[in-house]
Coordinates of C-alpha atoms and ligand atoms in Angstrom, one line a residue:
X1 CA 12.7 6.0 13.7
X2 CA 12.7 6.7 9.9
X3 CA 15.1 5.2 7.7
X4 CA 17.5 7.2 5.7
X5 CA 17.2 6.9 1.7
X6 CA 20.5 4.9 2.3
X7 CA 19.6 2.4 4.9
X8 CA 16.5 1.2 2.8
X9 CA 18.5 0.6 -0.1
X10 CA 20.9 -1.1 1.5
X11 CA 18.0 -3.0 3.5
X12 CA 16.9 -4.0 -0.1
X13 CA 19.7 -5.2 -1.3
X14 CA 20.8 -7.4 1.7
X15 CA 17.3 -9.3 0.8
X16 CA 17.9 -12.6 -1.0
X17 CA 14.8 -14.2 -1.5
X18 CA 14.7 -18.4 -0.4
X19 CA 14.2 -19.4 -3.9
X20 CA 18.2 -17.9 -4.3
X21 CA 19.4 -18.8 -1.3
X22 CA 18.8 -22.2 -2.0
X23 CA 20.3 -22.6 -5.2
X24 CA 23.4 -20.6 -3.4
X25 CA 23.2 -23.0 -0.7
X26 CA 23.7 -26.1 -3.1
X27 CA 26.8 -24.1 -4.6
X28 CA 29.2 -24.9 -1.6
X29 CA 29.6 -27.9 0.6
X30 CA 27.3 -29.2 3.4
X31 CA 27.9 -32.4 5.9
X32 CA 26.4 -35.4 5.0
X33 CA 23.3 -36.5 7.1
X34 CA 22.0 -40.0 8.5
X35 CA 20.8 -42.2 5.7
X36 CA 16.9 -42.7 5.8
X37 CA 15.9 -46.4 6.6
X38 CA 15.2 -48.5 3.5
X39 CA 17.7 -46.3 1.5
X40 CA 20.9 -46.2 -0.5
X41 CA 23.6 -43.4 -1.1
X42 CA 23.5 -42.6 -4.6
X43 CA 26.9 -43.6 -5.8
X44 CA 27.2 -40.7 -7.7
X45 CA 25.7 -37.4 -6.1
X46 CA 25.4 -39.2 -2.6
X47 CA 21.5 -38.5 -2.0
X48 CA 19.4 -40.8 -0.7
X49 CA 17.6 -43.4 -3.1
X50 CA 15.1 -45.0 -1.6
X51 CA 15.8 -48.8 -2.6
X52 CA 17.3 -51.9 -1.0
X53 CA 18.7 -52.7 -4.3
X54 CA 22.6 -52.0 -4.8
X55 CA 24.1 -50.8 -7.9
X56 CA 27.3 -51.3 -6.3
X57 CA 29.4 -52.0 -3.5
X58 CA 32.7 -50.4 -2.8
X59 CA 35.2 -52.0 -0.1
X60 CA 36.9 -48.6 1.9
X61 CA 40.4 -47.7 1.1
X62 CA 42.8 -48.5 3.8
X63 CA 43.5 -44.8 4.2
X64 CA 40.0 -44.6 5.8
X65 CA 39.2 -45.6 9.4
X66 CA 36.1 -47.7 7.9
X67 CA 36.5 -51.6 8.3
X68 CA 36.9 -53.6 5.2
X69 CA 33.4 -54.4 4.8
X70 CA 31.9 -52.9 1.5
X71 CA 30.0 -50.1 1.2
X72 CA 26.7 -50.6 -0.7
X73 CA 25.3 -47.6 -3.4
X74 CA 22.3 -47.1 -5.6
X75 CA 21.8 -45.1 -8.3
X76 CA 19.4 -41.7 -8.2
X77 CA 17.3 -40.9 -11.6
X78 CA 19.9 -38.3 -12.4
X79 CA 23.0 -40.1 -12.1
X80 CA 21.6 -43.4 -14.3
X81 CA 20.9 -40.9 -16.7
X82 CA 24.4 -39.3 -16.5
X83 CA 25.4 -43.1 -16.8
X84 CA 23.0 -43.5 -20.4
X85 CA 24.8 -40.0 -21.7
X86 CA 28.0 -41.8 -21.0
X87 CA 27.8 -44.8 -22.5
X88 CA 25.6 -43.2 -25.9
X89 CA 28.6 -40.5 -26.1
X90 CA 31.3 -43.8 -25.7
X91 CA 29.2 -45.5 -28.9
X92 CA 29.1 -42.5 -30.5
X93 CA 32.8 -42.0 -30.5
X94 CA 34.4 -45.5 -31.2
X95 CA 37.9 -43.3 -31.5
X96 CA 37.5 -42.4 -28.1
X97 CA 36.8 -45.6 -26.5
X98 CA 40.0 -47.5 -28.9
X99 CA 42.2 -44.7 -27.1
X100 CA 41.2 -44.9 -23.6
X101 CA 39.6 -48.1 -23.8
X102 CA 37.0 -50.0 -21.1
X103 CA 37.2 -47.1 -19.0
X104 CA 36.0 -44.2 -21.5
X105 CA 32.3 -44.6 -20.2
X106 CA 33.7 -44.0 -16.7
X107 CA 36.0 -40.6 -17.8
X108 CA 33.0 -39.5 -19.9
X109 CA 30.3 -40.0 -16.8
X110 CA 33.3 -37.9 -14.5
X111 CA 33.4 -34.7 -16.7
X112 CA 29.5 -34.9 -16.7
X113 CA 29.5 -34.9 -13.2
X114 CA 31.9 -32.5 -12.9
X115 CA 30.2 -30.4 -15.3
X116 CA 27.0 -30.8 -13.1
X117 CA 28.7 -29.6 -9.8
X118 CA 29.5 -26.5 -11.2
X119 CA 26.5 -25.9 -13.1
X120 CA 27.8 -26.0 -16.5
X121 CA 25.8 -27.8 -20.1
X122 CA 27.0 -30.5 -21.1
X123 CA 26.9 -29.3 -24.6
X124 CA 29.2 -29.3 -26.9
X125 CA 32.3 -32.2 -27.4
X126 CA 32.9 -34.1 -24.4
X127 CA 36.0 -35.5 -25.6
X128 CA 37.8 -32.2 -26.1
X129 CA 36.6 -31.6 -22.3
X130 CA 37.6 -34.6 -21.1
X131 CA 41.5 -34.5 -21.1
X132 CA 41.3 -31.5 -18.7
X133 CA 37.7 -32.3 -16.5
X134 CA 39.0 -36.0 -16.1
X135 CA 41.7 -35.2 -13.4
X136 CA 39.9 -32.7 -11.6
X137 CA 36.6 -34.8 -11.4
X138 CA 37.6 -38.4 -10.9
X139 CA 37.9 -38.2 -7.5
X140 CA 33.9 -36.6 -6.7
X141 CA 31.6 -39.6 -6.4
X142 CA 30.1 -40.3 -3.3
X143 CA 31.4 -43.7 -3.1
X144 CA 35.1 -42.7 -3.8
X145 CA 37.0 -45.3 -1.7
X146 CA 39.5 -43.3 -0.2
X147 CA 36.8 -41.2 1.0
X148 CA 33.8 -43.6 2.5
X149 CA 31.2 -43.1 4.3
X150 CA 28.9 -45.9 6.3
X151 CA 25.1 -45.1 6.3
X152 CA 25.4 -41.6 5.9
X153 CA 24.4 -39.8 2.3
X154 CA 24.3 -36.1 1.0
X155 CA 21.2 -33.8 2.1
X156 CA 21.3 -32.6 -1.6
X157 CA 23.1 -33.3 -4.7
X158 CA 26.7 -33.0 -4.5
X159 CA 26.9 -31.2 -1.2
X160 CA 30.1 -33.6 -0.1
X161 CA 32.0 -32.1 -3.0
X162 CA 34.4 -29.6 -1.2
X163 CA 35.8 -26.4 -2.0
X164 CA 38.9 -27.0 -3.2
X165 CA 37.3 -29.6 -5.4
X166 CA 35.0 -27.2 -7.2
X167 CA 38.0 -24.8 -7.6
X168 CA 39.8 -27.5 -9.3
X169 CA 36.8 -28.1 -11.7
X170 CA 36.1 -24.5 -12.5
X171 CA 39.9 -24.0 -12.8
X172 CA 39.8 -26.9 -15.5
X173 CA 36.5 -26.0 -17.2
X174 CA 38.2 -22.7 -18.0
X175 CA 41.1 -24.2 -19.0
X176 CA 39.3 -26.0 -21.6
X177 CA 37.5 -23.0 -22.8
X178 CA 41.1 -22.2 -23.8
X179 CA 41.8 -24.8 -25.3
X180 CA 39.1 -24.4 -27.2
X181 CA 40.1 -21.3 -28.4
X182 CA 43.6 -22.3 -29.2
X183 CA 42.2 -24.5 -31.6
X184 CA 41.3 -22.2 -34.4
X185 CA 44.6 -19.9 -33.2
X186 CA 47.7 -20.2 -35.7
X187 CA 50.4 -22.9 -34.7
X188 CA 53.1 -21.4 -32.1
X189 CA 56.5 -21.1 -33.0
X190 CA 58.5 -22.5 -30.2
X191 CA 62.0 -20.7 -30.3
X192 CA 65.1 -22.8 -29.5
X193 CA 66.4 -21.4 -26.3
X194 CA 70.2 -21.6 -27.8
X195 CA 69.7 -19.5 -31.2
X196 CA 69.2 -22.7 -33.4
X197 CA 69.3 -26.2 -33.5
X198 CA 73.4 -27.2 -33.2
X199 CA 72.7 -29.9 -36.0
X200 CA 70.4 -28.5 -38.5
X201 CA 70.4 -25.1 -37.1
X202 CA 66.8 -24.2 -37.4
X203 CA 65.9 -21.2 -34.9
X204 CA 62.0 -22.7 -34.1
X205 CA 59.9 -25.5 -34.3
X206 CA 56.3 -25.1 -35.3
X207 CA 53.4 -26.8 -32.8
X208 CA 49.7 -26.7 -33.1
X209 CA 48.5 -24.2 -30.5
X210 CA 46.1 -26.9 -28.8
X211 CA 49.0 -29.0 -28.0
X212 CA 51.3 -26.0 -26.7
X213 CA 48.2 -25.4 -24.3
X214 CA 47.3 -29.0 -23.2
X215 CA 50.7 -29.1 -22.6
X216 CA 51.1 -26.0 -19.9
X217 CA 51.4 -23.2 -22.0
X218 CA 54.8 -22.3 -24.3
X219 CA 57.6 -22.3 -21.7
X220 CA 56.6 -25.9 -21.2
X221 CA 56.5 -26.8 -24.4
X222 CA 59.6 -25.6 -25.3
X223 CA 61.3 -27.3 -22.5
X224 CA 59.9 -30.4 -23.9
X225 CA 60.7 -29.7 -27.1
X226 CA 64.1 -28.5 -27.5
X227 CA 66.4 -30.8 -25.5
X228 CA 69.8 -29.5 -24.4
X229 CA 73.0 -31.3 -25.6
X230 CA 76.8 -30.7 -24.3
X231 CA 78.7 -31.9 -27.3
X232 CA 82.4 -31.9 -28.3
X233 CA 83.3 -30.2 -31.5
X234 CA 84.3 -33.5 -33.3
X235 CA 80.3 -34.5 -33.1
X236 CA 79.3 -31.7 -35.1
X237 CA 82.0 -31.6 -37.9
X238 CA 84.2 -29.0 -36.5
X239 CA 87.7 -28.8 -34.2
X240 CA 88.5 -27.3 -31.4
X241 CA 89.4 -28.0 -27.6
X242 CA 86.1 -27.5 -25.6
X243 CA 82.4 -28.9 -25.5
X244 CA 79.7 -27.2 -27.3
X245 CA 76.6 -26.3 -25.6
X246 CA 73.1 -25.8 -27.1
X247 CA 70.0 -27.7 -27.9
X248 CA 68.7 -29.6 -30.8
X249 CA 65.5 -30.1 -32.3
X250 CA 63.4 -33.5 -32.1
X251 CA 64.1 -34.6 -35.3
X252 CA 67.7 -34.2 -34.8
X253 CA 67.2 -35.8 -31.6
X254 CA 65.4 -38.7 -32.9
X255 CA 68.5 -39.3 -34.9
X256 CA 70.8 -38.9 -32.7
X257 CA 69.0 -41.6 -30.0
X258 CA 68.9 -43.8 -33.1
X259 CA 72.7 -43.6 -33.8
X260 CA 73.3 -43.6 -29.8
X261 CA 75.5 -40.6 -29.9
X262 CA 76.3 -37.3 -31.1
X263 CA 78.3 -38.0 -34.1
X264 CA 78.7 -37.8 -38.1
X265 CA 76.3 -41.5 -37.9
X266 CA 73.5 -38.9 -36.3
X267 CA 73.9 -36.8 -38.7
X268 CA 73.6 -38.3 -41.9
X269 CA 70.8 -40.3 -40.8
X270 CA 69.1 -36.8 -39.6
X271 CA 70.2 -35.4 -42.9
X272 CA 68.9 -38.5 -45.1
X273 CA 65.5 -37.9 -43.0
X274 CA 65.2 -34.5 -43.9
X275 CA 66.0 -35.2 -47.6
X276 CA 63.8 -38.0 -47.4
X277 CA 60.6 -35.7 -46.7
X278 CA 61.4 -33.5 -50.0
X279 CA 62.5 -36.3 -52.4
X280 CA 62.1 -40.0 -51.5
X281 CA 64.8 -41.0 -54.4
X282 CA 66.9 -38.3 -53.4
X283 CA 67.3 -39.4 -49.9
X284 CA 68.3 -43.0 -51.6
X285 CA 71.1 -41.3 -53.6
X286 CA 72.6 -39.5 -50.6
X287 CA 72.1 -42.9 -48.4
X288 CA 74.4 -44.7 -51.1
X289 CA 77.0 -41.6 -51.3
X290 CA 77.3 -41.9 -47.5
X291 CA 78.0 -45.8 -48.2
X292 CA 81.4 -44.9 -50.4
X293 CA 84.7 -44.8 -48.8
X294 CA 84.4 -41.0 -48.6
X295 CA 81.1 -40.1 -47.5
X296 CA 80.3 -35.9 -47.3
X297 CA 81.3 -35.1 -43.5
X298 CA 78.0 -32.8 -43.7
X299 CA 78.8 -30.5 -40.4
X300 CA 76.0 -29.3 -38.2
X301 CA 75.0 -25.7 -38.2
X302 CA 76.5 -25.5 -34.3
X303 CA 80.1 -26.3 -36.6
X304 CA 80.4 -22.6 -37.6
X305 CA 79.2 -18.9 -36.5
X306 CA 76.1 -19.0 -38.7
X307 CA 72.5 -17.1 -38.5
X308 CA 70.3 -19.9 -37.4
X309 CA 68.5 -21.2 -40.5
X310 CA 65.4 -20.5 -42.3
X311 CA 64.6 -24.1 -43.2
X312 CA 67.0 -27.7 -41.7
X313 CA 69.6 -27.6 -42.7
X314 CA 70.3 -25.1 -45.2
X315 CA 73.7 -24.2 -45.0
X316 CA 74.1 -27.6 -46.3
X317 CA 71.7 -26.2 -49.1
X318 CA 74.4 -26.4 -52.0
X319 CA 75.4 -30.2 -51.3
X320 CA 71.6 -31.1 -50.9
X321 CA 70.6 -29.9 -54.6
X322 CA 73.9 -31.4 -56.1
X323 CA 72.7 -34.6 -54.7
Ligands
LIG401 ZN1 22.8 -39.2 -8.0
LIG402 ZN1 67.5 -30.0 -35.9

Protein backbone atom coordinates (compact mmCIF):
# COMPACT_ATOMS: atom_id res chain seq x y z
CA UNK A 1 0.00 0.00 0.00
CA UNK A 2 1.71 3.41 -0.77
CA UNK A 3 1.27 6.27 1.39
CA UNK A 4 -0.29 9.45 0.27
CA UNK A 5 2.02 12.67 0.24
CA UNK A 6 -0.35 13.51 3.25
CA UNK A 7 -0.09 10.42 5.42
CA UNK A 8 3.78 10.57 5.47
CA UNK A 9 3.76 13.96 6.57
CA UNK A 10 1.61 13.50 9.04
CA UNK A 11 3.54 10.14 9.90
CA UNK A 12 6.54 12.60 10.38
CA UNK A 13 5.25 14.79 12.37
CA UNK A 14 3.55 12.37 14.95
CA UNK A 15 7.38 11.21 15.48
CA UNK A 16 8.79 12.59 18.79
CA UNK A 17 12.09 11.38 19.22
CA UNK A 18 12.88 9.76 23.13
CA UNK A 19 15.37 12.38 23.86
CA UNK A 20 11.84 14.90 23.74
CA UNK A 21 9.70 12.73 25.12
CA UNK A 22 11.52 12.57 28.04
CA UNK A 23 11.99 16.04 28.84
CA UNK A 24 7.98 16.16 28.06
CA UNK A 25 7.58 13.41 30.39
CA UNK A 26 9.26 15.28 33.40
CA UNK A 27 6.87 18.36 32.52
CA UNK A 28 3.67 16.80 34.11
CA UNK A 29 3.24 14.68 37.16
CA UNK A 30 4.09 10.90 37.70
CA UNK A 31 3.34 8.61 40.97
CA UNK A 32 5.92 8.26 43.25
CA UNK A 33 7.77 4.80 43.39
CA UNK A 34 9.17 2.44 46.24
CA UNK A 35 12.22 3.99 47.86
CA UNK A 36 15.46 1.98 46.98
CA UNK A 37 17.00 0.30 50.22
CA UNK A 38 19.81 2.33 51.78
CA UNK A 39 18.06 5.62 50.49
CA UNK A 40 16.49 8.92 51.39
CA UNK A 41 13.73 11.10 49.64
CA UNK A 42 15.26 14.17 48.78
CA UNK A 43 13.46 16.73 50.84
CA UNK A 44 13.16 18.91 48.12
CA UNK A 45 12.56 17.27 44.56
CA UNK A 46 11.69 13.86 46.26
CA UNK A 47 14.30 11.57 44.38
CA UNK A 48 16.12 9.16 45.86
CA UNK A 49 19.57 9.96 47.58
CA UNK A 50 21.34 7.25 48.33
CA UNK A 51 22.42 7.94 52.05
CA UNK A 52 21.32 6.78 55.54
CA UNK A 53 22.15 10.19 56.71
CA UNK A 54 18.97 12.66 57.29
CA UNK A 55 18.95 16.17 56.63
CA UNK A 56 15.66 16.26 58.17
CA UNK A 57 12.77 14.76 59.62
CA UNK A 58 9.27 15.95 59.30
CA UNK A 59 6.38 14.57 61.72
CA UNK A 60 3.00 14.08 59.11
CA UNK A 61 0.31 16.55 59.48
CA UNK A 62 -2.73 15.30 61.09
CA UNK A 63 -4.63 15.76 57.86
CA UNK A 64 -2.65 12.76 56.53
CA UNK A 65 -3.55 9.09 57.34
CA UNK A 66 0.38 8.61 58.25
CA UNK A 67 1.07 7.93 62.00
CA UNK A 68 2.90 10.48 63.92
CA UNK A 69 6.22 9.11 63.55
CA UNK A 70 8.54 11.44 61.51
CA UNK A 71 9.46 11.23 58.18
CA UNK A 72 13.14 11.19 57.51
CA UNK A 73 14.68 13.31 54.11
CA UNK A 74 18.10 13.87 52.62
CA UNK A 75 19.26 16.26 50.40
CA UNK A 76 20.14 15.51 46.45
CA UNK A 77 23.24 17.52 44.82
CA UNK A 78 20.80 19.87 43.27
CA UNK A 79 18.64 20.85 46.00
CA UNK A 80 21.90 21.58 48.58
CA UNK A 81 22.78 23.68 45.89
CA UNK A 82 19.40 25.47 45.62
CA UNK A 83 19.93 25.60 49.49
CA UNK A 84 23.75 27.53 48.90
CA UNK A 85 21.92 30.02 46.16
CA UNK A 86 19.47 30.66 49.02
CA UNK A 87 21.34 31.48 51.66
CA UNK A 88 24.30 33.60 49.40
CA UNK A 89 21.14 35.59 47.83
CA UNK A 90 19.75 36.04 51.80
CA UNK A 91 23.59 37.54 52.65
CA UNK A 92 23.56 39.34 49.75
CA UNK A 93 20.41 41.19 50.53
CA UNK A 94 20.52 42.02 54.29
CA UNK A 95 17.11 44.37 53.42
CA UNK A 96 15.46 41.31 52.56
CA UNK A 97 16.21 39.13 55.39
CA UNK A 98 15.47 42.46 58.16
CA UNK A 99 11.92 42.35 56.28
CA UNK A 100 11.04 38.78 56.29
CA UNK A 101 13.39 37.81 58.79
CA UNK A 102 14.74 33.88 59.77
CA UNK A 103 12.65 32.64 57.15
CA UNK A 104 13.96 34.60 53.97
CA UNK A 105 16.46 31.60 53.11
CA UNK A 106 13.41 29.38 53.09
CA UNK A 107 10.99 31.89 50.71
CA UNK A 108 14.21 32.38 48.59
CA UNK A 109 14.92 28.39 48.21
CA UNK A 110 10.72 28.13 47.31
CA UNK A 111 10.86 30.55 44.31
CA UNK A 112 13.95 28.64 43.14
CA UNK A 113 12.28 25.62 43.30
CA UNK A 114 9.43 26.83 41.85
CA UNK A 115 11.33 28.38 39.22
CA UNK A 116 13.01 24.90 38.52
CA UNK A 117 9.67 23.00 38.15
CA UNK A 118 8.67 25.07 35.40
CA UNK A 119 11.85 25.33 33.78
CA UNK A 120 12.56 28.91 34.24
CA UNK A 121 16.50 30.80 35.16
CA UNK A 122 16.90 31.91 38.08
CA UNK A 123 18.31 35.07 36.72
CA UNK A 124 17.59 38.11 37.49
CA UNK A 125 16.23 39.69 41.25
CA UNK A 126 14.84 37.05 43.35
CA UNK A 127 13.33 39.33 45.63
CA UNK A 128 11.11 41.18 43.13
CA UNK A 129 10.05 37.37 42.28
CA UNK A 130 9.54 36.41 45.41
CA UNK A 131 6.31 38.26 46.66
CA UNK A 132 4.42 36.47 43.90
CA UNK A 133 6.48 32.76 43.48
CA UNK A 134 6.36 32.54 47.45
CA UNK A 135 2.61 31.55 47.62
CA UNK A 136 2.40 29.47 44.71
CA UNK A 137 5.55 27.42 45.63
CA UNK A 138 5.63 26.99 49.42
CA UNK A 139 3.62 24.18 49.38
CA UNK A 140 5.97 21.83 46.56
CA UNK A 141 8.68 20.00 48.66
CA UNK A 142 8.53 16.56 48.90
CA UNK A 143 8.46 16.52 52.56
CA UNK A 144 5.45 19.01 52.83
CA UNK A 145 3.69 17.70 55.94
CA UNK A 146 0.32 17.92 54.94
CA UNK A 147 1.29 15.86 52.10
CA UNK A 148 3.73 12.81 53.40
CA UNK A 149 4.69 10.08 52.09
CA UNK A 150 6.50 6.87 54.03
CA UNK A 151 9.28 5.13 52.03
CA UNK A 152 8.25 6.15 48.78
CA UNK A 153 10.19 9.02 46.70
CA UNK A 154 9.78 10.65 43.08
CA UNK A 155 11.08 8.48 39.96
CA UNK A 156 12.44 11.93 38.72
CA UNK A 157 12.75 15.38 39.89
CA UNK A 158 9.70 17.00 40.83
CA UNK A 159 7.33 14.46 39.29
CA UNK A 160 4.84 14.68 42.68
CA UNK A 161 4.36 18.34 41.77
CA UNK A 162 0.71 18.25 40.35
CA UNK A 163 -1.01 20.05 37.74
CA UNK A 164 -2.73 22.53 39.32
CA UNK A 165 0.43 23.34 41.14
CA UNK A 166 2.50 24.13 38.04
CA UNK A 167 -0.53 26.20 36.82
CA UNK A 168 -0.30 28.12 39.87
CA UNK A 169 3.51 28.70 39.42
CA UNK A 170 3.41 29.61 35.76
CA UNK A 171 0.28 31.80 36.55
CA UNK A 172 2.58 33.65 39.13
CA UNK A 173 5.82 33.71 37.14
CA UNK A 174 3.82 35.64 34.55
CA UNK A 175 2.40 37.65 36.93
CA UNK A 176 5.72 38.79 37.95
CA UNK A 177 6.93 39.43 34.45
CA UNK A 178 4.20 42.14 34.88
CA UNK A 179 5.17 43.40 37.56
CA UNK A 180 8.27 43.81 36.18
CA UNK A 181 7.04 45.77 33.50
CA UNK A 182 4.93 47.96 35.67
CA UNK A 183 7.91 49.04 37.11
CA UNK A 184 9.27 51.41 34.60
CA UNK A 185 5.34 52.22 33.59
CA UNK A 186 4.11 55.87 34.80
CA UNK A 187 2.33 55.90 38.33
CA UNK A 188 -1.67 55.19 37.91
CA UNK A 189 -4.08 57.64 38.70
CA UNK A 190 -6.65 55.94 40.86
CA UNK A 191 -9.98 57.90 40.34
CA UNK A 192 -12.26 58.47 43.30
CA UNK A 193 -15.31 56.50 42.55
CA UNK A 194 -17.63 59.54 44.00
CA UNK A 195 -16.12 62.57 41.74
CA UNK A 196 -13.68 63.78 44.53
CA UNK A 197 -12.69 63.39 47.81
CA UNK A 198 -15.83 64.95 50.20
CA UNK A 199 -13.00 66.62 52.35
CA UNK A 200 -10.36 67.97 50.17
CA UNK A 201 -12.05 67.25 47.07
CA UNK A 202 -9.31 65.85 44.99
CA UNK A 203 -10.75 63.73 41.96
CA UNK A 204 -7.51 61.01 42.03
CA UNK A 205 -4.80 59.70 44.01
CA UNK A 206 -1.52 58.90 42.37
CA UNK A 207 0.10 55.19 43.03
CA UNK A 208 3.19 53.66 41.71
CA UNK A 209 2.13 51.15 39.07
CA UNK A 210 4.07 48.14 40.80
CA UNK A 211 1.94 48.57 43.77
CA UNK A 212 -1.48 48.96 41.83
CA UNK A 213 -0.31 45.46 40.24
CA UNK A 214 0.97 43.56 43.43
CA UNK A 215 -2.02 44.67 44.67
CA UNK A 216 -4.64 42.96 41.90
CA UNK A 217 -4.70 45.36 39.34
CA UNK A 218 -6.66 49.09 39.53
CA UNK A 219 -10.18 48.11 40.58
CA UNK A 220 -8.55 46.72 43.70
CA UNK A 221 -6.52 49.35 44.39
CA UNK A 222 -9.02 51.77 44.29
CA UNK A 223 -11.28 49.89 46.50
CA UNK A 224 -8.42 50.02 48.90
CA UNK A 225 -7.79 53.27 48.47
CA UNK A 226 -10.71 55.42 48.41
CA UNK A 227 -12.82 54.47 51.46
CA UNK A 228 -16.56 55.34 51.40
CA UNK A 229 -17.96 57.62 54.13
CA UNK A 230 -21.94 58.44 54.85
CA UNK A 231 -21.64 61.69 56.55
CA UNK A 232 -24.08 64.30 57.79
CA UNK A 233 -23.75 67.76 56.39
CA UNK A 234 -22.65 69.39 59.79
CA UNK A 235 -19.23 67.15 59.31
CA UNK A 236 -18.25 68.77 56.32
CA UNK A 237 -19.09 72.54 57.00
CA UNK A 238 -22.41 72.69 55.40
CA UNK A 239 -26.46 72.46 56.44
CA UNK A 240 -28.89 70.59 55.42
CA UNK A 241 -31.33 67.57 56.44
CA UNK A 242 -29.84 64.35 54.94
CA UNK A 243 -26.39 62.30 55.05
CA UNK A 244 -23.81 62.84 52.50
CA UNK A 245 -22.46 60.08 50.62
CA UNK A 246 -19.01 59.70 48.90
CA UNK A 247 -15.51 58.64 49.66
CA UNK A 248 -12.45 60.31 50.90
CA UNK A 249 -8.96 60.01 50.21
CA UNK A 250 -6.29 58.31 52.75
CA UNK A 251 -4.92 61.29 53.87
CA UNK A 252 -8.24 62.70 54.75
CA UNK A 253 -8.94 59.43 56.27
CA UNK A 254 -5.88 59.28 58.29
CA UNK A 255 -7.26 62.43 59.82
CA UNK A 256 -10.39 61.69 60.30
CA UNK A 257 -9.37 58.06 62.32
CA UNK A 258 -7.13 60.39 64.32
CA UNK A 259 -9.90 62.84 65.28
CA UNK A 260 -12.39 59.71 65.70
CA UNK A 261 -15.01 61.20 63.60
CA UNK A 262 -16.09 63.13 60.72
CA UNK A 263 -16.05 66.60 61.90
CA UNK A 264 -14.47 70.24 61.81
CA UNK A 265 -11.41 68.44 64.48
CA UNK A 266 -10.78 66.03 61.15
CA UNK A 267 -10.56 68.60 59.16
CA UNK A 268 -8.27 71.08 60.36
CA UNK A 269 -5.88 68.47 61.38
CA UNK A 270 -6.22 67.12 57.49
CA UNK A 271 -5.86 70.72 56.47
CA UNK A 272 -2.76 71.50 58.91
CA UNK A 273 -1.25 68.22 57.28
CA UNK A 274 -1.59 69.29 53.91
CA UNK A 275 -0.21 72.82 54.70
CA UNK A 276 2.33 71.15 56.60
CA UNK A 277 3.87 69.42 53.39
CA UNK A 278 4.26 72.95 51.53
CA UNK A 279 5.33 75.12 54.39
CA UNK A 280 6.35 73.70 57.78
CA UNK A 281 5.90 77.33 59.57
CA UNK A 282 2.93 77.86 57.78
CA UNK A 283 1.16 74.88 59.07
CA UNK A 284 2.25 76.27 62.69
CA UNK A 285 0.52 79.61 61.95
CA UNK A 286 -2.80 77.96 60.88
CA UNK A 287 -2.36 75.36 63.97
CA UNK A 288 -2.31 78.52 66.40
CA UNK A 289 -5.31 80.32 64.33
CA UNK A 290 -7.39 77.21 64.86
CA UNK A 291 -6.43 77.55 68.70
CA UNK A 292 -8.39 81.21 68.93
CA UNK A 293 -11.85 81.41 70.03
CA UNK A 294 -12.87 81.59 66.36
CA UNK A 295 -11.04 79.26 64.42
CA UNK A 296 -11.76 79.26 60.18
CA UNK A 297 -14.63 76.57 59.90
CA UNK A 298 -12.66 75.46 56.63
CA UNK A 299 -15.65 73.33 54.85
CA UNK A 300 -14.79 70.25 52.89
CA UNK A 301 -15.08 70.27 49.15
CA UNK A 302 -18.33 67.70 49.54
CA UNK A 303 -19.85 71.19 51.48
CA UNK A 304 -20.73 72.72 47.98
CA UNK A 305 -21.46 71.75 44.19
CA UNK A 306 -17.75 72.19 43.15
CA UNK A 307 -15.59 70.57 40.20
CA UNK A 308 -13.47 68.20 42.13
CA UNK A 309 -10.10 69.83 42.62
CA UNK A 310 -6.84 69.96 40.86
CA UNK A 311 -4.66 69.94 44.00
CA UNK A 312 -6.29 69.22 48.19
CA UNK A 313 -7.87 71.35 48.97
CA UNK A 314 -7.99 74.14 46.74
CA UNK A 315 -11.10 75.79 47.01
CA UNK A 316 -9.75 76.66 50.34
CA UNK A 317 -6.85 78.04 48.17
CA UNK A 318 -7.53 81.82 49.15
CA UNK A 319 -7.54 81.21 53.10
CA UNK A 320 -4.38 78.91 52.70
CA UNK A 321 -2.13 81.79 51.08
CA UNK A 322 -3.59 84.47 53.51
CA UNK A 323 -2.34 82.23 56.18
ZN1 LIG B 1 16.43 17.26 45.28
ZN1 LIG C 1 -8.87 64.09 50.71
Amino acid sequence: MTQTATEKRNNQSRYIPPEQTEALRRTVPDDPVKLPPGSLACEGCGVAVPTARPTTSVTPSTVTSLPAKPVQFARCDSCKAVQQQAEDYVTAHPALAARIGTIAVERVESVLFGLAIIGQEATGDLGFLLPRLHPAAHGVRFANPLSLTRDLCSPYAWSHVTLSQRAELKKAYAAALRDRLSLSAPPVALRCPSGGCLFCGVASVPRAAIQVARGGGAQAATASVWRPVLVSPNGLGAKGPSNIAGHVCPDCNAAIEDAGAVGWPARAQAVVTYVGRENRAKAERLRAMLADDFPPQLPAWGAFNLRPNARPWDHLRRVIDRI
